[in-house]
Structure formats: C-alpha cells, structure tokens
C-alpha cells in the first residue's frame, strides 16, 4: 500500500503505450533574453520537467502517453497536474506529497536562446517518490518506457527509478533514455557521470546532446565518430543511439547503419524543451512502427519529423507551451521541402 501521506491522482484508468517517468516542475522563464536572473524584469511561468514534456509532446502529436512522478500538494503541483490532464496525458501514476514542495527552476536565457538553470528542490516532492507509489500496471502496459537521469541523483527516487526500469524491461517495453544533464543538481560532475552511465547498458534507445557526449567522454571531441562509438559500445542492447546537434539536426547510429539528418531553420527564442519535443516526435513514430529501428529510410523520415518538432519548440518561451501539433510540424517540413 502507498504511504498514507501520498494522494493518488485518478484522472485516467486506461493504459498508455508510451509511459514517461521522472520530474515534473515549474520553469520560470525570463521575458527578456540576455539578462541575469537578478536583472530580468519578469518571468513567464511554464510547466516543465523533461519526462513530463515528452508525455505532453506525444499527446500534442495525437499519441497516447502517461506520466509517472510526484509533485507537492500545493498550488504549483495541482497546476502542473491540471496542465497534463488538459493536454490529454494519463496522470494515474502521479502522486501528491503534502510534506514537500513542487520543484521550481529559474531559467536564464542567453541572447542565442541557450539556457542556464537555478533550481529550488532541497528536497522537492519528485525526489521523494518511493517504490510503493509506483503504478505497476501502468508500467507493465507500456510499449515504450522513457526516463532521464535526474531521479538517479538521490534516494529514495533512485531506487524507485531502478525498480520502474526493471519492471518495464521485464514486461517487454523498449527502454528510452535521455540523460538530460543538469549539472547544478548533482553533487559533483563525477557523480553525474557515474550515475548517468550506471543504467546506460539497460537502454534500447539513447538520445544525448553533443554537449553531453563531450561531458560523458571526459572532454572527447563530440564530432568524432570514434568518440560517439565509445559510448555506443557501452550499451550492448542498444538499438538506436542519437546525438542531437542543436540547429544542425542529429546523428543516428544503429547496429546496421548510421547517418545524419538536418534540422529546419527557425527563429530561435528559447531552446527549453527542444530535445524533449524531438524525443516525443520520435517515440510517437516508433510506437506506431517499430520496424523503423531496422529500416533506415523509415528512420530518417521519423527523425526529420522529430527534428521539426524540436525546431518549432525553440520559437516560443517555455517547453510545454511551445510543443507543436502535427499540422505545424508538417507545415514546416513541407515549406522547407518546397
């Protein structure tokens, strides 16, 4: 039985083919780029948290997704869950904690739209989810189980993460991993590197940014295939390894082929959530057709779609508010193609 200090969110009872696990928080994004947090005149409140962004992204694209995580029993936590409900995300796996606050993140935007973060979560509710609070049936029903690394930082969320991952794997789900490195949250770079790599070999699909390649290889050249392959070979069951290169698109590596897909030119405002939109676009295609893992033409088409999802998300402020719908994605792809 879940602990008595936890409330369960009953909003949907059906299973979901894509289940994401991890943090759900509030991003405060400055209304003016290029200023420090102290100089920003105002902030826009935006729901966020990478795994939650992916779940919303899938639903925006017409897919079915569920989110598993924990928020505080406070106004921010209720607001976040309400947003997920409104977006069509299955929230039966969300828990409320009356004794801890919902996590907050203040985001500094550089003039190029890139970000720096300052977090308020010591500890926040997402760090306190325990194994007994997991919706086991939701995990067992997943065809794709997606997760990051933030929940690996401390206990009890680390053990809960590992238990969820183990159950998903035993139940036959594809395991999708986006480490989503946030160094300020970790006690040290070494701890971040070790914990991120501790579950590396479990994944079927891994997506990292070019900057994360550099970090995980201790300063290796993220542009070199041999550096990429040094990470690839540490995951023996890996079916697809993706390296996102920001506005330059992505590189893909499978046991049978590799290549590069270009992205789409847009006017970038804020890169928050771009990687999550990319993942949502890919997983939404993958859950419909798993053969794209072995069909390069199909994979390239799915990655072009994913790149367009990521590009569109950079044109607005905040992650969830900027995630695209299918019509917008196809419009961008078709306009560029013309």
GROMACS .gro file of C-alpha atoms in nm:
model
  338
    1UNK     CA    1   0.000   0.000   0.000
    2UNK     CA    2   0.124   0.353  -0.076
    3UNK     CA    3   0.217   0.561   0.229
    4UNK     CA    4  -0.070   0.749   0.391
    5UNK     CA    5   0.095   1.086   0.321
    6UNK     CA    6   0.050   1.037  -0.051
    7UNK     CA    7  -0.253   1.110  -0.262
    8UNK     CA    8  -0.309   0.946  -0.597
    9UNK     CA    9  -0.434   1.140  -0.899
   10UNK     CA   10  -0.722   0.948  -1.058
   11UNK     CA   11  -0.783   1.111  -1.393
   12UNK     CA   12  -0.748   0.823  -1.637
   13UNK     CA   13  -0.773   0.448  -1.594
   14UNK     CA   14  -0.669   0.323  -1.935
   15UNK     CA   15  -0.321   0.202  -2.016
   16UNK     CA   16  -0.083   0.404  -2.235
   17UNK     CA   17   0.163   0.270  -2.492
   18UNK     CA   18   0.420   0.537  -2.401
   19UNK     CA   19   0.495   0.592  -2.032
   20UNK     CA   20   0.743   0.852  -1.908
   21UNK     CA   21   0.894   0.861  -1.560
   22UNK     CA   22   1.067   1.139  -1.368
   23UNK     CA   23   1.037   1.503  -1.272
   24UNK     CA   24   0.751   1.748  -1.318
   25UNK     CA   25   0.827   2.107  -1.220
   26UNK     CA   26   0.764   2.473  -1.291
   27UNK     CA   27   1.008   2.660  -1.515
   28UNK     CA   28   1.026   3.037  -1.467
   29UNK     CA   29   1.149   3.174  -1.798
   30UNK     CA   30   1.258   3.541  -1.827
   31UNK     CA   31   1.056   3.761  -2.058
   32UNK     CA   32   1.378   3.922  -2.185
   33UNK     CA   33   1.676   3.719  -2.305
   34UNK     CA   34   2.037   3.803  -2.234
   35UNK     CA   35   1.992   3.922  -1.874
   36UNK     CA   36   2.092   3.764  -1.544
   37UNK     CA   37   1.821   3.632  -1.314
   38UNK     CA   38   1.855   3.935  -1.090
   39UNK     CA   39   1.820   4.175  -1.384
   40UNK     CA   40   1.528   4.001  -1.557
   41UNK     CA   41   1.223   4.231  -1.536
   42UNK     CA   42   0.970   3.946  -1.523
   43UNK     CA   43   0.933   3.570  -1.567
   44UNK     CA   44   0.681   3.357  -1.754
   45UNK     CA   45   0.559   3.057  -1.554
   46UNK     CA   46   0.581   2.743  -1.768
   47UNK     CA   47   0.516   2.378  -1.680
   48UNK     CA   48   0.824   2.165  -1.738
   49UNK     CA   49   1.037   1.866  -1.645
   50UNK     CA   50   1.184   1.663  -1.931
   51UNK     CA   51   0.985   1.337  -1.891
   52UNK     CA   52   0.660   1.530  -1.849
   53UNK     CA   53   0.744   1.741  -2.155
   54UNK     CA   54   0.785   1.422  -2.358
   55UNK     CA   55   0.446   1.289  -2.242
   56UNK     CA   56   0.273   1.615  -2.339
   57UNK     CA   57   0.466   1.625  -2.666
   58UNK     CA   58   0.341   1.277  -2.759
   59UNK     CA   59  -0.020   1.375  -2.682
   60UNK     CA   60   0.007   1.702  -2.878
   61UNK     CA   61   0.107   1.490  -3.177
   62UNK     CA   62  -0.201   1.270  -3.141
   63UNK     CA   63  -0.040   0.988  -2.944
   64UNK     CA   64  -0.128   0.836  -2.607
   65UNK     CA   65   0.109   0.880  -2.315
   66UNK     CA   66   0.115   0.855  -1.938
   67UNK     CA   67   0.341   1.026  -1.685
   68UNK     CA   68   0.463   0.879  -1.356
   69UNK     CA   69   0.607   1.115  -1.097
   70UNK     CA   70   0.545   1.313  -0.781
   71UNK     CA   71   0.460   1.674  -0.704
   72UNK     CA   72   0.389   1.867  -0.389
   73UNK     CA   73   0.035   1.900  -0.259
   74UNK     CA   74   0.049   2.272  -0.331
   75UNK     CA   75  -0.086   2.513  -0.589
   76UNK     CA   76   0.205   2.459  -0.826
   77UNK     CA   77   0.167   2.081  -0.808
   78UNK     CA   78  -0.206   2.098  -0.876
   79UNK     CA   79  -0.147   2.342  -1.162
   80UNK     CA   80   0.105   2.106  -1.322
   81UNK     CA   81  -0.125   1.805  -1.300
   82UNK     CA   82  -0.413   2.011  -1.438
   83UNK     CA   83  -0.196   2.106  -1.736
   84UNK     CA   84  -0.113   1.740  -1.804
   85UNK     CA   85  -0.482   1.650  -1.783
   86UNK     CA   86  -0.576   1.929  -2.022
   87UNK     CA   87  -0.314   1.803  -2.267
   88UNK     CA   88  -0.460   1.450  -2.254
   89UNK     CA   89  -0.178   1.289  -2.057
   90UNK     CA   90  -0.276   0.991  -1.842
   91UNK     CA   91  -0.192   1.103  -1.486
   92UNK     CA   92  -0.300   0.798  -1.287
   93UNK     CA   93   0.068   0.746  -1.198
   94UNK     CA   94   0.110   1.092  -1.042
   95UNK     CA   95   0.136   1.122  -0.665
   96UNK     CA   96   0.094   1.425  -0.438
   97UNK     CA   97   0.312   1.477  -0.130
   98UNK     CA   98   0.169   1.704   0.143
   99UNK     CA   99   0.509   1.732   0.314
  100UNK     CA  100   0.727   1.851   0.026
  101UNK     CA  101   0.705   2.130  -0.229
  102UNK     CA  102   0.685   2.107  -0.606
  103UNK     CA  103   1.023   2.170  -0.772
  104UNK     CA  104   1.091   2.511  -0.929
  105UNK     CA  105   1.354   2.609  -1.186
  106UNK     CA  106   1.457   2.960  -1.286
  107UNK     CA  107   1.600   2.971  -1.636
  108UNK     CA  108   1.847   3.228  -1.767
  109UNK     CA  109   1.818   3.280  -2.142
  110UNK     CA  110   2.123   3.388  -2.336
  111UNK     CA  111   2.069   3.603  -2.645
  112UNK     CA  112   2.102   3.289  -2.863
  113UNK     CA  113   1.822   3.114  -2.671
  114UNK     CA  114   2.051   2.875  -2.482
  115UNK     CA  115   1.991   2.835  -2.110
  116UNK     CA  116   2.136   2.820  -1.762
  117UNK     CA  117   1.936   2.690  -1.464
  118UNK     CA  118   1.889   2.763  -1.095
  119UNK     CA  119   1.679   2.503  -0.910
  120UNK     CA  120   1.472   2.508  -0.592
  121UNK     CA  121   1.432   2.145  -0.479
  122UNK     CA  122   1.601   2.059  -0.147
  123UNK     CA  123   1.422   1.824  -0.135
  124UNK     CA  124   1.126   1.863  -0.368
  125UNK     CA  125   0.845   1.611  -0.398
  126UNK     CA  126   0.984   1.446  -0.712
  127UNK     CA  127   1.295   1.342  -0.516
  128UNK     CA  128   1.083   1.158  -0.258
  129UNK     CA  129   0.884   0.910  -0.465
  130UNK     CA  130   0.913   0.557  -0.322
  131UNK     CA  131   0.866   0.219  -0.488
  132UNK     CA  132   0.531   0.154  -0.319
  133UNK     CA  133   0.392   0.457  -0.502
  134UNK     CA  134   0.464   0.322  -0.850
  135UNK     CA  135   0.167   0.228  -1.067
  136UNK     CA  136   0.291  -0.117  -1.160
  137UNK     CA  137   0.007  -0.191  -1.404
  138UNK     CA  138   0.078   0.129  -1.595
  139UNK     CA  139   0.443   0.030  -1.631
  140UNK     CA  140   0.357  -0.328  -1.730
  141UNK     CA  141   0.129  -0.197  -2.005
  142UNK     CA  142   0.391   0.030  -2.164
  143UNK     CA  143   0.536  -0.050  -2.505
  144UNK     CA  144   0.792   0.229  -2.461
  145UNK     CA  145   0.919   0.340  -2.119
  146UNK     CA  146   1.105   0.672  -2.128
  147UNK     CA  147   1.318   0.820  -1.850
  148UNK     CA  148   1.601   1.059  -1.770
  149UNK     CA  149   1.872   1.074  -1.504
  150UNK     CA  150   1.751   1.343  -1.261
  151UNK     CA  151   1.571   1.086  -1.047
  152UNK     CA  152   1.901   0.897  -1.004
  153UNK     CA  153   2.056   1.180  -0.802
  154UNK     CA  154   1.939   1.077  -0.456
  155UNK     CA  155   1.729   0.833  -0.256
  156UNK     CA  156   1.451   0.733  -0.244
  157UNK     CA  157   1.383   0.837  -0.605
  158UNK     CA  158   1.691   0.648  -0.728
  159UNK     CA  159   1.570   0.309  -0.604
  160UNK     CA  160   1.221   0.389  -0.734
  161UNK     CA  161   1.364   0.470  -1.076
  162UNK     CA  162   1.561   0.144  -1.085
  163UNK     CA  163   1.256  -0.059  -0.981
  164UNK     CA  164   1.042   0.102  -1.252
  165UNK     CA  165   1.310   0.043  -1.514
  166UNK     CA  166   1.346  -0.323  -1.412
  167UNK     CA  167   0.971  -0.384  -1.429
  168UNK     CA  168   0.939  -0.214  -1.769
  169UNK     CA  169   1.223  -0.422  -1.908
  170UNK     CA  170   1.079  -0.747  -1.771
  171UNK     CA  171   0.743  -0.654  -1.922
  172UNK     CA  172   0.891  -0.620  -2.271
  173UNK     CA  173   0.893  -0.243  -2.313
  174UNK     CA  174   1.152  -0.062  -2.519
  175UNK     CA  175   1.361   0.148  -2.279
  176UNK     CA  176   1.423   0.505  -2.399
  177UNK     CA  177   1.686   0.710  -2.213
  178UNK     CA  178   1.762   1.081  -2.237
  179UNK     CA  179   2.008   1.169  -1.957
  180UNK     CA  180   1.911   1.538  -1.974
  181UNK     CA  181   2.223   1.652  -1.789
  182UNK     CA  182   2.165   1.930  -1.534
  183UNK     CA  183   2.499   1.965  -1.356
  184UNK     CA  184   2.382   2.214  -1.088
  185UNK     CA  185   2.160   1.940  -0.944
  186UNK     CA  186   2.442   1.689  -0.894
  187UNK     CA  187   2.686   1.686  -0.602
  188UNK     CA  188   2.978   1.674  -0.849
  189UNK     CA  189   3.049   1.618  -1.220
  190UNK     CA  190   3.197   1.279  -1.133
  191UNK     CA  191   2.879   1.174  -0.954
  192UNK     CA  192   2.671   1.285  -1.252
  193UNK     CA  193   2.888   1.092  -1.496
  194UNK     CA  194   2.889   0.776  -1.286
  195UNK     CA  195   2.516   0.770  -1.219
  196UNK     CA  196   2.419   0.854  -1.577
  197UNK     CA  197   2.636   0.569  -1.702
  198UNK     CA  198   2.514   0.328  -1.431
  199UNK     CA  199   2.196   0.249  -1.628
  200UNK     CA  200   2.341   0.307  -1.974
  201UNK     CA  201   2.360  -0.061  -2.065
  202UNK     CA  202   1.990  -0.116  -1.988
  203UNK     CA  203   1.862   0.114  -2.263
  204UNK     CA  204   1.735   0.020  -2.609
  205UNK     CA  205   1.732   0.382  -2.728
  206UNK     CA  206   1.957   0.660  -2.603
  207UNK     CA  207   1.944   1.025  -2.701
  208UNK     CA  208   2.219   1.267  -2.594
  209UNK     CA  209   2.316   1.617  -2.699
  210UNK     CA  210   2.657   1.693  -2.848
  211UNK     CA  211   2.747   1.870  -2.520
  212UNK     CA  212   2.655   1.559  -2.322
  213UNK     CA  213   2.882   1.349  -2.543
  214UNK     CA  214   3.169   1.579  -2.451
  215UNK     CA  215   3.083   1.556  -2.080
  216UNK     CA  216   3.031   1.179  -2.068
  217UNK     CA  217   3.360   1.112  -2.251
  218UNK     CA  218   3.562   1.346  -2.028
  219UNK     CA  219   3.619   1.608  -2.294
  220UNK     CA  220   3.616   1.390  -2.604
  221UNK     CA  221   3.551   1.552  -2.940
  222UNK     CA  222   3.175   1.520  -2.985
  223UNK     CA  223   3.211   1.547  -3.363
  224UNK     CA  224   3.424   1.234  -3.399
  225UNK     CA  225   3.258   0.900  -3.472
  226UNK     CA  226   3.510   0.710  -3.261
  227UNK     CA  227   3.412   0.919  -2.959
  228UNK     CA  228   3.044   0.853  -3.024
  229UNK     CA  229   3.110   0.482  -3.067
  230UNK     CA  230   3.294   0.466  -2.735
  231UNK     CA  231   2.958   0.546  -2.574
  232UNK     CA  232   2.758   0.333  -2.814
  233UNK     CA  233   2.953   0.018  -2.730
  234UNK     CA  234   2.886   0.056  -2.357
  235UNK     CA  235   2.520  -0.034  -2.416
  236UNK     CA  236   2.518  -0.391  -2.552
  237UNK     CA  237   2.141  -0.396  -2.620
  238UNK     CA  238   2.133  -0.059  -2.791
  239UNK     CA  239   1.909  -0.046  -3.097
  240UNK     CA  240   1.936   0.327  -3.166
  241UNK     CA  241   2.183   0.590  -3.045
  242UNK     CA  242   2.105   0.953  -3.123
  243UNK     CA  243   2.322   1.262  -3.088
  244UNK     CA  244   2.138   1.591  -3.128
  245UNK     CA  245   2.338   1.881  -3.269
  246UNK     CA  246   2.101   2.170  -3.196
  247UNK     CA  247   2.017   2.366  -3.513
  248UNK     CA  248   2.230   2.124  -3.718
  249UNK     CA  249   1.993   1.830  -3.666
  250UNK     CA  250   2.103   1.492  -3.537
  251UNK     CA  251   2.325   1.192  -3.597
  252UNK     CA  252   2.196   0.836  -3.567
  253UNK     CA  253   2.373   0.506  -3.505
  254UNK     CA  254   2.226   0.153  -3.516
  255UNK     CA  255   2.388  -0.192  -3.539
  256UNK     CA  256   2.337  -0.182  -3.917
  257UNK     CA  257   2.366   0.180  -4.032
  258UNK     CA  258   2.447   0.535  -3.933
  259UNK     CA  259   2.392   0.880  -4.075
  260UNK     CA  260   2.288   1.240  -4.021
  261UNK     CA  261   1.960   1.428  -4.057
  262UNK     CA  262   1.947   1.806  -4.088
  263UNK     CA  263   1.705   2.020  -3.893
  264UNK     CA  264   1.492   2.313  -4.011
  265UNK     CA  265   1.575   2.686  -3.998
  266UNK     CA  266   1.364   2.881  -3.749
  267UNK     CA  267   1.390   3.198  -3.542
  268UNK     CA  268   1.508   3.067  -3.205
  269UNK     CA  269   1.372   3.230  -2.889
  270UNK     CA  270   1.420   2.965  -2.619
  271UNK     CA  271   1.570   2.617  -2.657
  272UNK     CA  272   1.397   2.483  -2.343
  273UNK     CA  273   1.217   2.159  -2.429
  274UNK     CA  274   1.357   2.125  -2.781
  275UNK     CA  275   1.522   1.793  -2.702
  276UNK     CA  276   1.205   1.669  -2.534
  277UNK     CA  277   0.998   1.765  -2.838
  278UNK     CA  278   1.249   1.576  -3.054
  279UNK     CA  279   1.211   1.266  -2.836
  280UNK     CA  280   0.831   1.295  -2.837
  281UNK     CA  281   0.827   1.315  -3.215
  282UNK     CA  282   1.047   1.009  -3.250
  283UNK     CA  283   0.867   0.796  -2.989
  284UNK     CA  284   0.530   0.883  -3.140
  285UNK     CA  285   0.652   0.745  -3.473
  286UNK     CA  286   0.828   0.447  -3.315
  287UNK     CA  287   0.527   0.323  -3.119
  288UNK     CA  288   0.336   0.311  -3.448
  289UNK     CA  289   0.611   0.129  -3.637
  290UNK     CA  290   0.899  -0.041  -3.457
  291UNK     CA  291   1.044  -0.151  -3.792
  292UNK     CA  292   1.199   0.193  -3.831
  293UNK     CA  293   1.477   0.071  -3.597
  294UNK     CA  294   1.593  -0.157  -3.880
  295UNK     CA  295   1.467   0.039  -4.184
  296UNK     CA  296   1.698   0.335  -4.249
  297UNK     CA  297   1.460   0.517  -4.485
  298UNK     CA  298   1.178   0.495  -4.231
  299UNK     CA  299   1.411   0.602  -3.952
  300UNK     CA  300   1.532   0.906  -4.146
  301UNK     CA  301   1.173   1.011  -4.211
  302UNK     CA  302   1.091   0.977  -3.840
  303UNK     CA  303   1.400   1.176  -3.746
  304UNK     CA  304   1.312   1.453  -3.990
  305UNK     CA  305   0.974   1.473  -3.818
  306UNK     CA  306   1.145   1.475  -3.476
  307UNK     CA  307   1.387   1.750  -3.582
  308UNK     CA  308   1.095   1.963  -3.699
  309UNK     CA  309   0.925   1.910  -3.360
  310UNK     CA  310   1.238   2.029  -3.183
  311UNK     CA  311   1.285   2.328  -3.412
  312UNK     CA  312   0.928   2.455  -3.365
  313UNK     CA  313   0.961   2.432  -2.986
  314UNK     CA  314   1.252   2.678  -2.989
  315UNK     CA  315   1.031   2.951  -3.138
  316UNK     CA  316   0.839   3.011  -2.813
  317UNK     CA  317   0.917   3.057  -2.443
  318UNK     CA  318   0.893   2.758  -2.213
  319UNK     CA  319   0.876   2.389  -2.301
  320UNK     CA  320   0.516   2.270  -2.277
  321UNK     CA  321   0.359   2.591  -2.412
  322UNK     CA  322   0.577   2.564  -2.722
  323UNK     CA  323   0.537   2.194  -2.809
  324UNK     CA  324   0.394   2.151  -3.161
  325UNK     CA  325   0.090   1.979  -3.309
  326UNK     CA  326   0.117   1.761  -3.619
  327UNK     CA  327  -0.013   2.026  -3.862
  328UNK     CA  328   0.259   2.271  -3.756
  329UNK     CA  329   0.527   2.005  -3.797
  330UNK     CA  330   0.411   1.903  -4.143
  331UNK     CA  331   0.380   2.267  -4.247
  332UNK     CA  332   0.743   2.333  -4.152
  333UNK     CA  333   0.864   2.019  -4.328
  334UNK     CA  334   0.664   2.088  -4.643
  335UNK     CA  335   0.759   2.456  -4.659
  336UNK     CA  336   1.129   2.369  -4.640
  337UNK     CA  337   1.085   2.090  -4.893
  338UNK     CA  338   0.931   2.335  -5.140
   0.00000   0.00000   0.00000
